[in-house]
Amino acid sequence: MSLNASTSTSLSTLKVASLLATLVLSGSVLAQAAAPSAAASAAVVKKPAAAVPASSPAKKELIAKILKIQAASMDGLAHGLVGQPLNTLMQQAAQAMQQVPAEKREATSKAIEASVKKFVDENAKLVKERADKLLPSTVGPILEERFSEDELKQLLAWQESPVSKKFAQAAPDIQKALVEKIMAESGPTLQSHLQALQQDIVKQLGLQAPAASASGASKK
C-alpha cells in the first residue's frame, strides 16, 4: 500500500473495508449469541441425542490425514488474522502522512510499508505455528464426534482430488475478485452512509463538526 499517493482515496477505501469487516464480525457474533438459545430450545424439546460415531484406529488415521491437508491452508488463515487490525493502523498512518513534509513522504511511506511487512511476516509465522499446534486438539475431536468413518473417507477423497486442489488454489483469486467487485459497486454507497452515520453521532453527542466543515465555514 502506498501512503504517498492518493491518501484521501486510500483513507476512504480503508474506512469502507473496515466497515465491511465489522459487519462480517458482527454477523459472527450474532450467530454465536444465537447458539445458546438454539441449544436451550433443543433442551426443552428433549430430542434424543444423535449417536456419536464409533472411534477406531482407521478413523483416527483418516482424521490425521485430513488435518495434514488442512494444515496447508493455515498460512492464509494466519496472514488474514494478523492483517485484520492493520486497517485502523494504516488509516491513522494515512492521516498522519498529511503532516509529513512533502519531500519526506516517499521515504516515510516506504519505511512504514517495510515495518508493516516485517510485522505481518513475523507474526503470521507465529500464528501459523500456534494454529498447527492447536489443529489436532481442536479440529480433531470435532471430526471424531460428528463424522463417521465412511464420511471421513468421502471427505478425504474430496480433499485429495485434483478438483479440490484446483479450487483451493483458485480460492484467493475468487475472494479477491469478489471483494473488488463488492467495493466497486457498494463502496461509494457505504462510504456515504458511513459519513452520514458519523455526522449523526457527532450531532447526538453534541460535538463540534469535523475540521473540514469548520475550515470551510471560516472561509466564508
mmCIF file of C-alpha atoms in Angstrom:
data_model
loop_
_atom_site.group_PDB
_atom_site.id
_atom_site.type_symbol
_atom_site.label_atom_id
_atom_site.label_comp_id
_atom_site.label_asym_id
_atom_site.label_seq_id
_atom_site.Cartn_x
_atom_site.Cartn_y
_atom_site.Cartn_z
ATOM 1 C CA MET A 1 0.000 0.000 0.000
ATOM 2 C CA SER A 2 1.326 3.411 -0.929
ATOM 3 C CA LEU A 3 0.736 6.093 1.648
ATOM 4 C CA ASN A 4 2.208 8.787 -0.548
ATOM 5 C CA ALA A 5 -0.238 8.682 -3.481
ATOM 6 C CA SER A 6 -3.984 9.344 -3.252
ATOM 7 C CA THR A 7 -4.061 9.474 0.537
ATOM 8 C CA SER A 8 -7.652 10.636 0.777
ATOM 9 C CA THR A 9 -8.870 7.878 -1.581
ATOM 10 C CA SER A 10 -6.958 5.232 0.391
ATOM 11 C CA LEU A 11 -8.440 6.588 3.598
ATOM 12 C CA SER A 12 -11.983 6.263 2.266
ATOM 13 C CA THR A 13 -11.322 2.746 0.998
ATOM 14 C CA LEU A 14 -9.870 1.704 4.347
ATOM 15 C CA LYS A 15 -12.910 3.103 6.156
ATOM 16 C CA VAL A 16 -15.284 1.146 3.953
ATOM 17 C CA ALA A 17 -13.178 -2.019 4.183
ATOM 18 C CA SER A 18 -13.098 -1.648 7.951
ATOM 19 C CA LEU A 19 -16.890 -1.253 7.950
ATOM 20 C CA LEU A 20 -17.300 -4.413 5.867
ATOM 21 C CA ALA A 21 -15.034 -6.311 8.265
ATOM 22 C CA THR A 22 -17.066 -5.007 11.202
ATOM 23 C CA LEU A 23 -20.304 -6.164 9.588
ATOM 24 C CA VAL A 24 -18.861 -9.626 9.000
ATOM 25 C CA LEU A 25 -17.605 -9.856 12.578
ATOM 26 C CA SER A 26 -20.969 -8.620 13.868
ATOM 27 C CA GLY A 27 -22.730 -11.364 11.964
ATOM 28 C CA SER A 28 -20.389 -13.898 13.501
ATOM 29 C CA VAL A 29 -21.076 -12.554 16.991
ATOM 30 C CA LEU A 30 -24.828 -12.664 16.419
ATOM 31 C CA ALA A 31 -24.571 -16.241 15.239
ATOM 32 C CA GLN A 32 -22.638 -17.174 18.362
ATOM 33 C CA ALA A 33 -25.141 -15.356 20.543
ATOM 34 C CA ALA A 34 -27.994 -17.263 18.927
ATOM 35 C CA ALA A 35 -26.319 -20.617 19.558
ATOM 36 C CA PRO A 36 -27.190 -20.805 23.299
ATOM 37 C CA SER A 37 -30.836 -20.032 22.512
ATOM 38 C CA ALA A 38 -30.941 -22.803 19.956
ATOM 39 C CA ALA A 39 -29.366 -25.174 22.442
ATOM 40 C CA ALA A 40 -31.902 -24.157 25.084
ATOM 41 C CA SER A 41 -34.791 -24.786 22.695
ATOM 42 C CA ALA A 42 -33.413 -28.211 21.867
ATOM 43 C CA ALA A 43 -33.174 -28.981 25.572
ATOM 44 C CA VAL A 44 -36.833 -28.084 26.082
ATOM 45 C CA VAL A 45 -37.943 -30.367 23.262
ATOM 46 C CA LYS A 46 -35.712 -33.080 24.724
ATOM 47 C CA LYS A 47 -34.866 -34.720 21.443
ATOM 48 C CA PRO A 48 -32.707 -37.812 21.739
ATOM 49 C CA ALA A 49 -29.048 -37.039 21.171
ATOM 50 C CA ALA A 50 -27.540 -38.383 17.974
ATOM 51 C CA ALA A 51 -25.273 -41.342 18.445
ATOM 52 C CA VAL A 52 -21.587 -40.465 18.379
ATOM 53 C CA PRO A 53 -19.854 -42.351 15.555
ATOM 54 C CA ALA A 54 -17.665 -45.072 16.989
ATOM 55 C CA SER A 55 -13.936 -44.444 17.046
ATOM 56 C CA SER A 56 -11.336 -46.769 15.593
ATOM 57 C CA PRO A 57 -7.656 -46.750 14.603
ATOM 58 C CA ALA A 58 -8.718 -46.473 10.972
ATOM 59 C CA LYS A 59 -10.873 -43.450 11.785
ATOM 60 C CA LYS A 60 -8.055 -41.741 13.668
ATOM 61 C CA GLU A 61 -5.750 -42.328 10.712
ATOM 62 C CA LEU A 62 -8.272 -40.715 8.365
ATOM 63 C CA ILE A 63 -8.557 -37.684 10.667
ATOM 64 C CA ALA A 64 -4.775 -37.345 10.803
ATOM 65 C CA LYS A 65 -4.610 -37.259 7.004
ATOM 66 C CA ILE A 66 -7.405 -34.669 6.814
ATOM 67 C CA LEU A 67 -5.707 -32.481 9.406
ATOM 68 C CA LYS A 68 -2.439 -32.663 7.472
ATOM 69 C CA ILE A 69 -4.206 -31.310 4.402
ATOM 70 C CA GLN A 70 -5.910 -28.615 6.476
ATOM 71 C CA ALA A 71 -2.569 -27.536 7.922
ATOM 72 C CA ALA A 72 -1.506 -26.440 4.445
ATOM 73 C CA SER A 73 -4.187 -23.723 4.492
ATOM 74 C CA MET A 74 -3.129 -22.317 7.855
ATOM 75 C CA ASP A 75 -0.701 -19.879 6.240
ATOM 76 C CA GLY A 76 -3.535 -17.964 4.594
ATOM 77 C CA LEU A 77 -5.528 -18.021 7.812
ATOM 78 C CA ALA A 78 -2.570 -16.683 9.785
ATOM 79 C CA HIS A 79 -1.985 -13.794 7.376
ATOM 80 C CA GLY A 80 -5.689 -12.960 7.466
ATOM 81 C CA LEU A 81 -5.795 -12.838 11.263
ATOM 82 C CA VAL A 82 -2.636 -10.756 11.519
ATOM 83 C CA GLY A 83 -3.822 -8.350 8.833
ATOM 84 C CA GLN A 84 -7.211 -7.605 10.423
ATOM 85 C CA PRO A 85 -6.060 -4.962 12.936
ATOM 86 C CA LEU A 86 -3.883 -3.218 10.339
ATOM 87 C CA ASN A 87 -6.829 -1.420 8.697
ATOM 88 C CA THR A 88 -7.193 1.044 11.563
ATOM 89 C CA LEU A 89 -3.451 1.450 11.938
ATOM 90 C CA MET A 90 -2.935 2.230 8.252
ATOM 91 C CA GLN A 91 -5.881 4.620 8.326
ATOM 92 C CA GLN A 92 -4.209 6.556 11.136
ATOM 93 C CA ALA A 93 -0.912 6.489 9.273
ATOM 94 C CA ALA A 94 -2.586 7.896 6.162
ATOM 95 C CA GLN A 95 -3.986 10.747 8.211
ATOM 96 C CA ALA A 96 -0.634 11.439 9.861
ATOM 97 C CA MET A 97 1.105 11.445 6.486
ATOM 98 C CA GLN A 98 -0.543 14.802 5.762
ATOM 99 C CA GLN A 99 1.662 16.320 8.461
ATOM 100 C CA VAL A 100 4.888 14.979 6.946
ATOM 101 C CA PRO A 101 6.807 17.418 4.693
ATOM 102 C CA ALA A 102 6.184 16.630 1.024
ATOM 103 C CA GLU A 103 9.840 15.917 0.313
ATOM 104 C CA LYS A 104 9.928 13.259 3.044
ATOM 105 C CA ARG A 105 6.640 11.476 2.300
ATOM 106 C CA GLU A 106 8.008 8.926 -0.177
ATOM 107 C CA ALA A 107 10.802 7.808 2.135
ATOM 108 C CA THR A 108 8.437 7.752 5.116
ATOM 109 C CA SER A 109 5.881 5.750 3.144
ATOM 110 C CA LYS A 110 8.480 3.135 2.171
ATOM 111 C CA ALA A 111 9.723 2.892 5.752
ATOM 112 C CA ILE A 112 6.199 2.340 7.079
ATOM 113 C CA GLU A 113 5.448 -0.265 4.411
ATOM 114 C CA ALA A 114 8.657 -2.122 5.327
ATOM 115 C CA SER A 115 7.689 -2.088 9.001
ATOM 116 C CA VAL A 116 4.202 -3.368 8.237
ATOM 117 C CA LYS A 117 5.573 -6.166 6.035
ATOM 118 C CA LYS A 118 8.002 -7.195 8.764
ATOM 119 C CA PHE A 119 5.176 -7.228 11.317
ATOM 120 C CA VAL A 120 2.960 -9.386 9.088
ATOM 121 C CA ASP A 121 5.713 -11.846 8.175
ATOM 122 C CA GLU A 122 6.937 -12.333 11.742
ATOM 123 C CA ASN A 123 3.544 -12.565 13.403
ATOM 124 C CA ALA A 124 1.883 -14.629 10.683
ATOM 125 C CA LYS A 125 4.625 -17.200 11.231
ATOM 126 C CA LEU A 126 3.892 -17.167 14.961
ATOM 127 C CA VAL A 127 0.129 -17.555 14.423
ATOM 128 C CA LYS A 128 0.643 -20.390 11.932
ATOM 129 C CA GLU A 129 2.850 -22.268 14.389
ATOM 130 C CA ARG A 130 0.163 -21.941 17.060
ATOM 131 C CA ALA A 131 -2.541 -22.978 14.593
ATOM 132 C CA ASP A 132 -0.581 -26.071 13.525
ATOM 133 C CA LYS A 133 -0.139 -26.997 17.176
ATOM 134 C CA LEU A 134 -3.819 -26.479 18.074
ATOM 135 C CA LEU A 135 -5.311 -28.072 14.958
ATOM 136 C CA PRO A 136 -5.241 -31.710 16.172
ATOM 137 C CA SER A 137 -6.686 -30.947 19.621
ATOM 138 C CA THR A 138 -9.303 -28.503 18.325
ATOM 139 C CA VAL A 139 -10.487 -29.759 14.941
ATOM 140 C CA GLY A 140 -9.652 -33.423 15.527
ATOM 141 C CA PRO A 141 -12.296 -34.014 18.249
ATOM 142 C CA ILE A 142 -14.971 -32.315 16.128
ATOM 143 C CA LEU A 143 -14.249 -34.614 13.186
ATOM 144 C CA GLU A 144 -14.157 -37.572 15.559
ATOM 145 C CA GLU A 145 -17.541 -36.701 17.045
ATOM 146 C CA ARG A 146 -19.516 -35.595 14.019
ATOM 147 C CA PHE A 147 -18.283 -37.784 11.179
ATOM 148 C CA SER A 148 -18.475 -41.496 10.659
ATOM 149 C CA GLU A 149 -15.571 -43.422 9.207
ATOM 150 C CA ASP A 150 -17.318 -43.636 5.842
ATOM 151 C CA GLU A 151 -17.961 -39.882 5.819
ATOM 152 C CA LEU A 152 -14.325 -39.190 6.635
ATOM 153 C CA LYS A 153 -13.285 -41.386 3.714
ATOM 154 C CA GLN A 154 -15.508 -39.331 1.413
ATOM 155 C CA LEU A 155 -14.156 -36.074 2.822
ATOM 156 C CA LEU A 156 -10.559 -37.193 2.410
ATOM 157 C CA ALA A 157 -11.240 -38.385 -1.138
ATOM 158 C CA TRP A 158 -12.612 -34.941 -1.987
ATOM 159 C CA GLN A 159 -9.704 -33.104 -0.387
ATOM 160 C CA GLU A 160 -7.184 -35.256 -2.248
ATOM 161 C CA SER A 161 -8.968 -34.904 -5.587
ATOM 162 C CA PRO A 162 -7.472 -32.710 -8.330
ATOM 163 C CA VAL A 163 -10.682 -30.654 -8.416
ATOM 164 C CA SER A 164 -10.442 -29.825 -4.711
ATOM 165 C CA LYS A 165 -6.784 -28.856 -5.001
ATOM 166 C CA LYS A 166 -7.524 -26.719 -8.051
ATOM 167 C CA PHE A 167 -10.352 -24.984 -6.209
ATOM 168 C CA ALA A 168 -8.105 -24.342 -3.192
ATOM 169 C CA GLN A 169 -5.529 -22.712 -5.477
ATOM 170 C CA ALA A 170 -8.207 -20.547 -7.065
ATOM 171 C CA ALA A 171 -9.835 -19.549 -3.760
ATOM 172 C CA PRO A 172 -7.634 -16.458 -3.105
ATOM 173 C CA ASP A 173 -8.313 -15.118 -6.613
ATOM 174 C CA ILE A 174 -12.026 -15.841 -6.218
ATOM 175 C CA GLN A 175 -12.142 -13.970 -2.917
ATOM 176 C CA LYS A 176 -10.102 -11.059 -4.291
ATOM 177 C CA ALA A 177 -12.330 -10.713 -7.357
ATOM 178 C CA LEU A 178 -15.483 -10.780 -5.234
ATOM 179 C CA VAL A 179 -14.184 -8.208 -2.735
ATOM 180 C CA GLU A 180 -13.052 -5.876 -5.532
ATOM 181 C CA LYS A 181 -16.472 -6.142 -7.186
ATOM 182 C CA ILE A 182 -18.282 -5.502 -3.907
ATOM 183 C CA MET A 183 -16.089 -2.491 -3.172
ATOM 184 C CA ALA A 184 -16.585 -1.102 -6.698
ATOM 185 C CA GLU A 185 -20.369 -1.369 -6.589
ATOM 186 C CA SER A 186 -21.099 -0.870 -2.880
ATOM 187 C CA GLY A 187 -18.097 1.115 -1.653
ATOM 188 C CA PRO A 188 -19.326 4.621 -2.578
ATOM 189 C CA THR A 189 -22.764 3.949 -1.066
ATOM 190 C CA LEU A 190 -21.288 2.521 2.117
ATOM 191 C CA GLN A 191 -18.884 5.451 2.359
ATOM 192 C CA SER A 192 -21.754 7.923 2.016
ATOM 193 C CA HIS A 193 -23.795 6.093 4.644
ATOM 194 C CA LEU A 194 -20.771 5.898 6.935
ATOM 195 C CA GLN A 195 -20.274 9.661 6.685
ATOM 196 C CA ALA A 196 -23.968 10.226 7.452
ATOM 197 C CA LEU A 197 -23.665 7.963 10.480
ATOM 198 C CA GLN A 198 -20.586 9.833 11.683
ATOM 199 C CA GLN A 199 -22.405 13.157 11.365
ATOM 200 C CA ASP A 200 -25.417 11.782 13.218
ATOM 201 C CA ILE A 201 -23.250 10.501 16.073
ATOM 202 C CA VAL A 202 -21.402 13.827 16.268
ATOM 203 C CA LYS A 203 -24.752 15.632 16.426
ATOM 204 C CA GLN A 204 -26.142 13.333 19.132
ATOM 205 C CA LEU A 205 -23.006 13.741 21.223
ATOM 206 C CA GLY A 206 -23.157 17.499 20.875
ATOM 207 C CA LEU A 207 -19.633 17.651 19.484
ATOM 208 C CA GLN A 208 -18.186 20.115 17.017
ATOM 209 C CA ALA A 209 -18.393 19.428 13.309
ATOM 210 C CA PRO A 210 -15.345 17.808 11.625
ATOM 211 C CA ALA A 211 -12.382 20.065 10.926
ATOM 212 C CA ALA A 212 -13.093 20.122 7.166
ATOM 213 C CA SER A 213 -16.550 21.597 7.732
ATOM 214 C CA ALA A 214 -15.224 24.075 10.267
ATOM 215 C CA SER A 215 -12.463 25.282 7.949
ATOM 216 C CA GLY A 216 -14.957 25.575 5.091
ATOM 217 C CA ALA A 217 -17.189 27.756 7.240
ATOM 218 C CA SER A 218 -14.294 30.030 8.232
ATOM 219 C CA LYS A 219 -13.545 30.817 4.586
ATOM 220 C CA LYS A 220 -16.998 32.294 4.007
#
